[in-house]
Coordinates of C-alpha atoms in Angstrom, one line a residue:
M15 CA -63.1 17.9 15.4
L16 CA -60.6 16.1 17.7
T17 CA -61.2 15.8 21.4
N18 CA -58.5 16.3 23.9
T19 CA -58.1 12.6 24.4
S20 CA -57.9 12.1 20.6
S21 CA -55.4 14.8 20.4
R22 CA -53.2 13.2 23.0
R23 CA -53.4 9.8 21.2
V24 CA -52.4 11.4 17.9
G25 CA -49.6 13.2 19.7
I26 CA -48.3 10.0 21.3
A27 CA -48.5 8.1 18.0
G28 CA -46.7 11.0 16.2
G29 CA -44.0 10.9 18.9
C30 CA -43.6 7.2 18.5
L31 CA -43.2 7.6 14.7
L32 CA -40.6 10.4 15.2
L33 CA -38.6 8.1 17.5
L34 CA -38.9 5.3 15.0
F35 CA -37.7 7.5 12.1
A36 CA -34.9 8.9 14.3
S37 CA -33.8 5.3 15.1
L38 CA -33.9 4.3 11.5
S39 CA -31.9 7.5 10.6
T40 CA -29.2 6.5 13.2
W41 CA -28.8 3.1 11.6
A42 CA -28.6 4.6 8.1
E43 CA -25.9 7.0 9.1
T44 CA -23.5 4.6 10.6
T45 CA -20.0 5.1 9.1
V46 CA -17.1 3.2 10.5
K47 CA -13.8 5.0 10.2
V48 CA -10.8 2.6 10.0
A49 CA -7.1 3.5 9.6
T50 CA -4.1 1.3 8.6
I51 CA -0.5 1.8 7.4
A52 CA -1.2 -0.7 4.6
P53 CA -0.9 1.1 1.2
E54 CA -3.6 1.3 -1.4
G55 CA -3.4 -1.6 -3.8
S56 CA -2.0 -3.9 -1.2
P57 CA -3.9 -7.3 -0.7
L58 CA -5.3 -6.1 2.6
M59 CA -6.7 -2.8 1.2
V60 CA -8.2 -4.6 -1.8
E61 CA -10.0 -7.1 0.3
L62 CA -11.1 -4.6 2.9
R63 CA -12.7 -2.4 0.2
N64 CA -14.3 -5.4 -1.4
A65 CA -15.8 -6.4 1.9
A66 CA -17.0 -2.8 2.6
K67 CA -18.9 -2.7 -0.8
E68 CA -20.6 -6.0 0.0
I69 CA -21.5 -4.8 3.5
D70 CA -23.0 -1.6 2.1
K71 CA -25.1 -3.8 -0.3
Q72 CA -26.2 -6.4 2.3
T73 CA -27.1 -3.8 4.9
E74 CA -28.9 -1.6 2.4
A75 CA -26.5 1.2 3.0
R76 CA -27.0 1.2 6.8
V77 CA -23.3 0.5 7.4
K78 CA -20.5 2.1 5.5
F79 CA -16.8 2.0 6.0
K80 CA -14.3 4.9 5.4
F81 CA -10.7 3.8 5.2
Y82 CA -7.6 5.9 5.8
S83 CA -4.7 3.9 4.3
G84 CA -1.0 4.4 3.8
G85 CA -0.4 5.8 7.3
V86 CA -2.2 9.1 6.6
M87 CA -3.5 9.0 10.2
G88 CA 0.0 8.4 11.6
D89 CA 1.8 5.3 12.9
D90 CA -0.1 2.6 14.9
A91 CA 0.5 4.3 18.3
A92 CA -1.1 7.6 16.9
V93 CA -4.0 5.6 15.4
K94 CA -4.7 3.9 18.7
R95 CA -4.7 7.3 20.5
K96 CA -7.2 8.6 17.9
M97 CA -9.4 5.6 18.5
R98 CA -9.5 6.4 22.2
A99 CA -10.3 10.0 21.4
G100 CA -13.2 8.9 19.2
Q101 CA -11.7 10.3 16.0
L102 CA -11.4 6.8 14.6
N103 CA -13.6 3.7 15.2
G104 CA -11.1 1.0 14.3
A105 CA -7.8 0.1 12.8
V106 CA -5.6 -2.7 11.4
L107 CA -2.7 -2.5 13.8
Q108 CA 0.6 -4.2 14.4
T109 CA 0.1 -6.3 17.5
S110 CA 2.8 -4.5 19.5
V111 CA 0.5 -1.5 20.3
L112 CA -2.2 -3.8 21.7
T113 CA 0.0 -6.1 23.9
G114 CA -0.4 -3.7 26.8
D115 CA -4.1 -4.6 26.7
V116 CA -3.6 -8.3 25.7
P117 CA -0.1 -9.5 26.5
D118 CA -0.7 -12.9 25.0
L119 CA -0.7 -11.3 21.5
N120 CA 3.1 -11.6 21.9
V121 CA 2.8 -15.4 21.5
Y122 CA 3.4 -15.4 17.7
N123 CA 6.2 -12.8 18.0
L124 CA 8.6 -14.9 19.9
P125 CA 11.9 -15.1 18.0
L126 CA 13.0 -18.2 16.1
Q127 CA 10.1 -20.3 17.2
F128 CA 8.6 -21.1 13.7
K129 CA 10.6 -22.9 11.0
N130 CA 8.1 -22.3 8.2
I131 CA 4.7 -20.9 7.4
E132 CA 3.0 -24.3 7.7
E133 CA 3.9 -24.4 11.4
V134 CA 2.4 -20.9 11.8
T135 CA -0.8 -22.0 10.1
K136 CA -1.2 -25.0 12.4
V137 CA -0.5 -23.0 15.6
R138 CA -2.8 -20.2 14.6
A139 CA -5.6 -22.7 13.9
D140 CA -5.2 -23.8 17.5
L141 CA -4.6 -20.4 19.3
D142 CA -6.3 -17.6 17.4
S143 CA -9.7 -18.2 19.1
Y144 CA -8.1 -17.6 22.6
L145 CA -6.6 -14.3 21.4
M146 CA -9.9 -13.2 19.9
E147 CA -11.6 -13.8 23.2
D148 CA -9.0 -11.8 25.1
L149 CA -9.4 -8.9 22.7
E150 CA -13.1 -8.8 23.2
E151 CA -12.6 -8.9 27.0
A152 CA -10.2 -5.9 26.6
G153 CA -12.9 -3.8 25.0
Y154 CA -12.3 -4.5 21.3
I155 CA -14.3 -6.1 18.5
S156 CA -11.9 -8.1 16.5
F157 CA -12.4 -9.3 12.9
G158 CA -9.3 -11.5 13.0
F159 CA -5.6 -11.4 12.2
V160 CA -3.7 -11.0 9.0
G161 CA -0.2 -12.5 8.8
I162 CA 2.3 -10.3 7.0
G163 CA 4.6 -13.3 7.0
L164 CA 7.8 -14.6 8.5
A165 CA 10.4 -11.8 8.8
Y166 CA 14.0 -12.2 7.6
A167 CA 17.0 -10.1 8.5
M168 CA 18.0 -8.1 5.4
G169 CA 20.2 -5.1 4.7
S170 CA 23.1 -3.5 2.9
K171 CA 25.8 -5.3 5.0
K172 CA 26.6 -8.9 5.3
A173 CA 26.3 -10.6 8.7
T174 CA 25.4 -14.1 9.9
T175 CA 27.1 -14.4 13.3
L176 CA 26.0 -12.7 16.5
Q177 CA 29.2 -10.7 16.6
E178 CA 28.7 -9.4 13.1
A179 CA 25.0 -8.5 13.8
R180 CA 25.9 -6.5 16.9
R181 CA 27.9 -4.1 14.7
L182 CA 25.0 -3.4 12.4
K183 CA 22.6 -0.5 12.6
I184 CA 19.3 -2.4 13.0
W185 CA 15.9 -0.9 12.9
A186 CA 13.1 -1.6 15.4
P187 CA 9.6 -0.1 15.1
K188 CA 9.3 2.9 17.4
N189 CA 7.5 2.1 20.7
D190 CA 7.4 -1.6 19.8
Q191 CA 8.4 -3.3 23.0
S192 CA 8.4 -6.8 21.7
S193 CA 10.8 -6.0 18.7
T194 CA 13.1 -4.1 21.0
L195 CA 13.2 -6.9 23.6
M196 CA 13.8 -9.5 20.8
L197 CA 16.8 -7.6 19.5
Q198 CA 18.2 -6.9 23.0
A199 CA 18.0 -10.6 23.7
F200 CA 20.7 -11.0 21.0
G201 CA 22.8 -8.3 22.5
I202 CA 21.7 -5.8 19.8
T203 CA 20.8 -2.2 20.5
P204 CA 18.2 -1.2 17.8
I205 CA 17.5 2.1 16.3
P206 CA 13.8 3.0 16.7
L207 CA 12.0 4.6 13.8
T208 CA 8.4 4.8 12.7
I209 CA 7.6 2.5 9.8
V210 CA 7.2 5.5 7.4
D211 CA 10.8 6.6 8.1
V212 CA 12.5 3.3 7.4
L213 CA 13.1 3.8 3.7
T214 CA 14.7 7.2 4.3
G215 CA 16.7 5.6 7.1
L216 CA 18.0 3.0 4.7
Q217 CA 18.8 5.5 2.0
T218 CA 20.7 7.8 4.3
G219 CA 22.6 5.1 6.2
L220 CA 20.8 5.9 9.5
I221 CA 20.0 2.2 9.6
D222 CA 21.5 -0.6 7.4
T223 CA 19.4 -3.6 8.4
V224 CA 15.7 -4.4 8.9
A225 CA 13.8 -7.6 9.8
S226 CA 10.8 -7.8 7.5
P227 CA 8.7 -10.3 5.5
P228 CA 9.8 -10.1 1.9
V229 CA 6.3 -9.1 0.8
A230 CA 6.3 -6.1 3.1
A231 CA 9.8 -5.1 2.1
V232 CA 8.8 -5.0 -1.6
T233 CA 5.5 -3.3 -0.9
L234 CA 7.2 -0.5 1.0
Q235 CA 10.2 -0.3 -1.4
W236 CA 12.7 -1.2 1.2
H237 CA 14.1 -3.9 -1.1
T238 CA 15.7 -1.3 -3.3
Q239 CA 18.2 -0.7 -0.5
I240 CA 18.9 -4.4 0.2
K241 CA 22.0 -6.4 -0.8
Y242 CA 21.8 -9.4 1.6
L243 CA 19.1 -11.5 3.1
M244 CA 19.8 -14.0 5.9
D245 CA 17.8 -17.1 5.0
V246 CA 16.4 -17.7 8.5
P247 CA 12.9 -16.9 9.6
F248 CA 13.4 -14.8 12.7
V249 CA 9.9 -13.8 13.7
Y250 CA 6.3 -14.0 12.5
V251 CA 4.8 -10.6 11.8
Y252 CA 1.0 -10.1 11.9
S253 CA -1.6 -7.4 12.4
V254 CA -5.0 -7.4 14.1
Y255 CA -8.2 -5.7 12.9
V256 CA -10.1 -4.2 15.7
L257 CA -13.0 -1.8 16.4
D258 CA -13.8 -0.1 19.6
Q259 CA -16.8 -1.9 21.1
S260 CA -18.7 1.4 21.8
A261 CA -18.5 2.2 18.0
F262 CA -19.8 -1.2 17.1
K263 CA -22.9 -0.7 19.3
D264 CA -24.1 1.9 16.8
V265 CA -24.5 -0.9 14.3
E266 CA -27.8 -2.8 14.3
E267 CA -27.5 -6.4 15.7
D268 CA -28.3 -8.2 12.4
D269 CA -25.9 -5.9 10.6
Q270 CA -23.2 -6.7 13.1
E271 CA -23.2 -10.3 12.0
V272 CA -22.9 -9.3 8.4
V273 CA -19.9 -7.0 9.2
R274 CA -18.2 -9.7 11.3
T275 CA -18.6 -12.3 8.6
L276 CA -17.5 -10.3 5.7
M277 CA -14.6 -8.5 7.4
G278 CA -13.4 -11.8 8.8
Q279 CA -13.4 -13.3 5.3
A280 CA -11.5 -10.2 4.0
M281 CA -8.7 -10.8 6.5
E282 CA -8.5 -14.5 5.5
K283 CA -8.3 -13.6 1.8
A284 CA -5.7 -10.9 2.4
E285 CA -3.5 -13.4 4.2
E286 CA -3.9 -16.0 1.5
R287 CA -2.8 -13.5 -1.1
G288 CA 0.1 -12.4 1.0
I289 CA 1.4 -16.0 1.4
A290 CA 1.0 -16.5 -2.4
D291 CA 3.0 -13.3 -3.0
H292 CA 6.0 -14.5 -0.9
S293 CA 7.6 -16.3 -3.8
A294 CA 7.0 -13.4 -6.1
A295 CA 8.7 -11.0 -3.6
M296 CA 11.7 -13.3 -3.3
D297 CA 11.9 -13.3 -7.2
V298 CA 11.9 -9.5 -7.2
M299 CA 14.8 -9.5 -4.8
D300 CA 16.7 -12.1 -6.8
E301 CA 16.3 -10.0 -9.9
L302 CA 17.9 -7.1 -8.0
G303 CA 20.8 -9.3 -7.1
V304 CA 20.0 -9.7 -3.4
E305 CA 22.3 -12.4 -2.0
L306 CA 20.8 -15.2 0.2
I307 CA 23.2 -15.9 3.1
K308 CA 23.0 -18.6 5.8
P309 CA 24.6 -18.9 9.2
D310 CA 26.8 -21.9 9.8
P311 CA 25.4 -24.6 12.2
D312 CA 27.3 -23.2 15.2
S313 CA 26.1 -19.6 14.6
L314 CA 22.6 -20.8 14.1
K315 CA 22.7 -22.7 17.4
A316 CA 23.9 -19.6 19.2
W317 CA 21.0 -17.6 17.8
Q318 CA 18.5 -20.3 18.8
T319 CA 19.9 -20.6 22.3
L320 CA 19.5 -16.8 23.0
A321 CA 16.0 -16.9 21.4
D322 CA 14.8 -19.7 23.7
I323 CA 16.2 -17.8 26.7
A324 CA 14.3 -14.7 25.6
A325 CA 11.1 -16.7 25.3
A326 CA 11.4 -18.0 28.8
N327 CA 12.2 -14.4 30.1
W328 CA 9.1 -13.1 28.4
V329 CA 7.0 -15.6 30.4
R330 CA 8.8 -14.7 33.7
S331 CA 8.2 -11.0 33.0
D332 CA 4.5 -11.5 32.3
L333 CA 4.9 -10.3 28.7
L334 CA 3.3 -13.7 27.8
S335 CA 1.3 -16.0 30.1
K336 CA 2.7 -19.5 30.8
E337 CA -0.6 -21.0 29.8
M338 CA -0.4 -19.5 26.3
F339 CA 3.3 -20.3 26.0
D340 CA 2.5 -24.0 26.9
R341 CA -0.2 -24.0 24.3
L342 CA 2.3 -22.7 21.7
N343 CA 4.8 -25.4 22.5
A344 CA 2.2 -28.2 22.5
S345 CA 0.8 -27.0 19.1
L346 CA 4.3 -26.8 17.6
A347 CA 5.2 -30.3 18.8
E348 CA 2.0 -31.6 17.2
A349 CA 2.8 -29.8 13.9
R350 CA 6.3 -31.2 13.8
K351 CA 5.1 -34.7 14.6
E352 CA 2.6 -34.5 11.8
N353 CA 5.2 -33.2 9.4
A354 CA 7.7 -36.0 10.3
E355 CA 5.1 -38.7 9.7

């Protein structure tokens, strides 16, 4: 027969066990909900799902990921709102919706600053870590960036000069301040649409021109409406994979490291596949008869002059810190010096 003291000890031990089981149950039930506009079958979704399977395995099912792909949760602005409301825990987002939190994410979006993907690779190796730190300070857990690629102007009408471009109906992502400011710097008034409305816009003539990496244009079927591609890389397009920090706290510390490692590797692999697919995308366009066009030297100089003025204005308007802008220029100078040697 148990004494009162013994009963109390049993009760305390039982309570501790219940708390332990409750804690273990919490870890086991952690499901991270992530949204993206990337369609199923894209390199990004393939790699994210592969990483999620490995995370499930290495954490013994304590951490699971549920993905909402293809824009089913809305555009990036809608997804960010759902993250704030707790309906989603994370997302792979175009950087434009996060520049209000981290203005220096604009650094890779400056127009006509990169001549090729090799320059991008060098600069990102130097600057990515600073941006990752800024995101963490802003309340996000970041698993890294995935480059969609260098964007080229393409559309159903031929244009290479500034005067010709200003007569086009050019798309800009809705609520994307950086894209709008970039086009306005060239004297172009863009037509804002969500990314899911672009194909319809091209088909109906609401817009006749987009700036897009070839891989994205083929993936989203925009290339079926394209006749001309201006062979000048206008801007680098990339996305960032973030989770809300409060959501990540639900993951056990050891498992957090597993998630960071595997999701970070997934982003790297997706980007590698995207770069490799660039040539294939250009081949697809060539087979459809898309004509490559190039501005003459004077026209290209006019484009570059306005782009450089725009970059300086972004710094003056605090859309990009001078410190980060200086880092960009130093890294680019080093990349071009190495390339010339």
